[in-house]
Amino acid sequence: MWPGTNIADDKCGRLLVIECVYEETLIRLINIYASNIDTERKIFFKDLKKWCTDNTIILGDFNVIQTEFDISENNVFKGDVSRRELNLLLNEMNMCDVWRTANPKVRTYSRRQLVKQILKQSRIDLFKFD
């Protein structure tokens, strides 16, 4: 481990936090694996705020579709109670989806699944930072 590096987790296996110093700036990396149950995910995103500080980067499997451009044509953009909580966190922490900001209307996917012989695709693995 590098000098000045700290590691923490949530004891549930849903997040890993690594703090390190880069060019005299403390950086906090949070790797997440959010639940695939939207009500649990909503609570997770709400609780995630306590781990966020300045210079925080959140990456991992968010398990939520943020925009209609993040799903294939064979999917339906449904309501999701966790989406609002995630957006509140991102807005409050002044974070953005790096890839979506650079590619506002491009469709690309990190998850693929065959459902009744229909390929459904979504982008749920994300990288957010301030």
Tab-separated table of C-alpha atoms in Angstrom:
chain	number	residue	atom	x	y	z
A	1	MET	CA	0.000	0.000	0.000
A	2	TRP	CA	1.217	3.508	-0.798
A	3	PRO	CA	2.065	5.775	2.120
A	4	GLY	CA	-0.926	7.965	3.030
A	5	THR	CA	-3.455	5.497	1.581
A	6	ASN	CA	-6.520	4.486	3.619
A	7	ILE	CA	-9.049	1.762	2.811
A	8	ALA	CA	-12.581	1.320	4.202
A	9	ASP	CA	-15.692	-0.647	3.284
A	10	ASP	CA	-19.332	-0.878	4.294
A	11	LYS	CA	-19.114	-4.436	5.727
A	12	CYS	CA	-21.898	-5.496	3.315
A	13	GLY	CA	-19.746	-5.808	0.224
A	14	ARG	CA	-21.517	-2.950	-1.574
A	15	LEU	CA	-18.699	-0.390	-1.528
A	16	LEU	CA	-14.976	-0.032	-1.134
A	17	VAL	CA	-13.427	3.356	-0.347
A	18	ILE	CA	-9.786	4.116	-1.045
A	19	GLU	CA	-8.199	7.429	-0.107
A	20	CYS	CA	-4.856	8.312	-1.597
A	21	VAL	CA	-2.772	11.408	-2.136
A	22	TYR	CA	-1.980	12.416	-5.701
A	23	GLU	CA	0.207	15.466	-6.271
A	24	GLU	CA	-0.538	16.681	-2.718
A	25	THR	CA	-4.323	16.346	-3.217
A	26	LEU	CA	-6.396	13.829	-1.287
A	27	ILE	CA	-8.471	11.748	-3.722
A	28	ARG	CA	-11.286	9.458	-2.586
A	29	LEU	CA	-12.187	6.552	-4.877
A	30	ILE	CA	-15.452	4.748	-4.147
A	31	ASN	CA	-16.125	1.510	-5.995
A	32	ILE	CA	-19.773	0.452	-5.685
A	33	TYR	CA	-21.998	-2.503	-6.428
A	34	ALA	CA	-25.553	-1.204	-5.935
A	35	SER	CA	-28.430	-3.592	-5.313
A	36	ASN	CA	-30.603	-4.603	-8.247
A	37	ILE	CA	-33.684	-3.929	-6.065
A	38	ASP	CA	-34.672	-0.289	-6.541
A	39	THR	CA	-35.902	0.351	-2.980
A	40	GLU	CA	-32.649	-1.012	-1.505
A	41	ARG	CA	-30.685	0.952	-4.096
A	42	LYS	CA	-32.472	4.172	-3.104
A	43	ILE	CA	-31.353	3.725	0.514
A	44	PHE	CA	-27.841	2.832	-0.647
A	45	PHE	CA	-27.537	6.018	-2.735
A	46	LYS	CA	-28.864	8.097	0.155
A	47	ASP	CA	-26.316	6.536	2.526
A	48	LEU	CA	-23.538	6.897	-0.044
A	49	LYS	CA	-23.488	10.654	0.563
A	50	LYS	CA	-21.719	10.215	3.910
A	51	TRP	CA	-18.748	8.705	2.075
A	52	CYS	CA	-18.458	11.577	-0.430
A	53	THR	CA	-16.124	14.527	0.043
A	54	ASP	CA	-14.336	16.920	-2.270
A	55	ASN	CA	-12.297	15.145	-4.948
A	56	THR	CA	-14.435	12.003	-4.852
A	57	ILE	CA	-14.697	9.609	-7.770
A	58	ILE	CA	-17.495	7.022	-7.737
A	59	LEU	CA	-17.300	4.113	-10.148
A	60	GLY	CA	-18.826	0.697	-10.490
A	61	ASP	CA	-22.119	-1.066	-11.023
A	62	PHE	CA	-24.859	1.475	-10.241
A	63	ASN	CA	-27.624	-0.913	-11.410
A	64	VAL	CA	-29.798	2.027	-12.455
A	65	ILE	CA	-30.558	3.381	-15.905
A	66	GLN	CA	-30.176	7.146	-15.781
A	67	THR	CA	-31.346	8.210	-19.239
A	68	GLU	CA	-33.275	6.783	-22.169
A	69	PHE	CA	-29.996	6.758	-24.108
A	70	ASP	CA	-28.645	4.194	-21.626
A	71	ILE	CA	-30.931	1.384	-22.823
A	72	SER	CA	-31.376	-0.424	-26.109
A	73	GLU	CA	-34.524	-0.106	-28.191
A	74	ASN	CA	-35.738	-3.470	-26.836
A	75	ASN	CA	-35.895	-2.082	-23.281
A	76	VAL	CA	-38.465	0.120	-21.579
A	77	PHE	CA	-37.333	3.197	-19.623
A	78	LYS	CA	-39.280	2.559	-16.426
A	79	GLY	CA	-39.744	4.541	-13.269
A	80	ASP	CA	-37.093	3.790	-10.669
A	81	VAL	CA	-37.272	5.182	-7.129
A	82	SER	CA	-33.474	5.110	-6.811
A	83	ARG	CA	-32.826	7.275	-9.883
A	84	ARG	CA	-34.041	10.432	-8.132
A	85	GLU	CA	-31.883	9.715	-5.064
A	86	LEU	CA	-28.814	9.167	-7.243
A	87	ASN	CA	-29.466	12.399	-9.150
A	88	LEU	CA	-29.850	14.310	-5.860
A	89	LEU	CA	-26.492	12.973	-4.685
A	90	LEU	CA	-24.761	13.788	-7.964
A	91	ASN	CA	-26.212	17.303	-8.058
A	92	GLU	CA	-25.358	18.011	-4.440
A	93	MET	CA	-21.789	16.775	-4.886
A	94	ASN	CA	-21.512	18.524	-8.275
A	95	MET	CA	-20.646	15.223	-9.967
A	96	CYS	CA	-21.218	14.256	-13.549
A	97	ASP	CA	-21.285	11.132	-15.673
A	98	VAL	CA	-18.000	11.573	-17.495
A	99	TRP	CA	-18.844	9.379	-20.466
A	100	ARG	CA	-22.410	10.713	-20.924
A	101	THR	CA	-21.151	14.321	-20.762
A	102	ALA	CA	-18.732	13.611	-23.616
A	103	ASN	CA	-21.295	11.508	-25.539
A	104	PRO	CA	-24.740	13.018	-24.820
A	105	LYS	CA	-26.765	10.998	-27.345
A	106	VAL	CA	-24.587	7.973	-28.025
A	107	ARG	CA	-25.923	4.545	-27.131
A	108	THR	CA	-23.432	2.024	-25.797
A	109	TYR	CA	-23.936	-0.672	-23.202
A	110	SER	CA	-22.111	-2.406	-20.364
A	111	ARG	CA	-24.766	-5.044	-19.647
A	112	ARG	CA	-26.322	-7.488	-22.076
A	113	GLN	CA	-29.028	-10.026	-21.286
A	114	LEU	CA	-31.184	-12.376	-23.347
A	115	VAL	CA	-34.792	-12.309	-22.140
A	116	LYS	CA	-37.093	-14.693	-24.024
A	117	GLN	CA	-34.659	-14.644	-26.951
A	118	ILE	CA	-34.654	-10.807	-27.048
A	119	LEU	CA	-31.341	-9.044	-26.445
A	120	LYS	CA	-31.761	-6.311	-23.822
A	121	GLN	CA	-28.855	-3.964	-23.227
A	122	SER	CA	-28.172	-1.170	-20.764
A	123	ARG	CA	-25.393	1.057	-19.467
A	124	ILE	CA	-25.338	0.632	-15.686
A	125	ASP	CA	-21.575	0.593	-15.040
A	126	LEU	CA	-20.651	4.225	-14.586
A	127	PHE	CA	-17.869	6.635	-13.645
A	128	LYS	CA	-18.829	9.836	-11.785
A	129	PHE	CA	-16.657	12.615	-10.435
A	130	ASP	CA	-16.669	16.282	-9.506
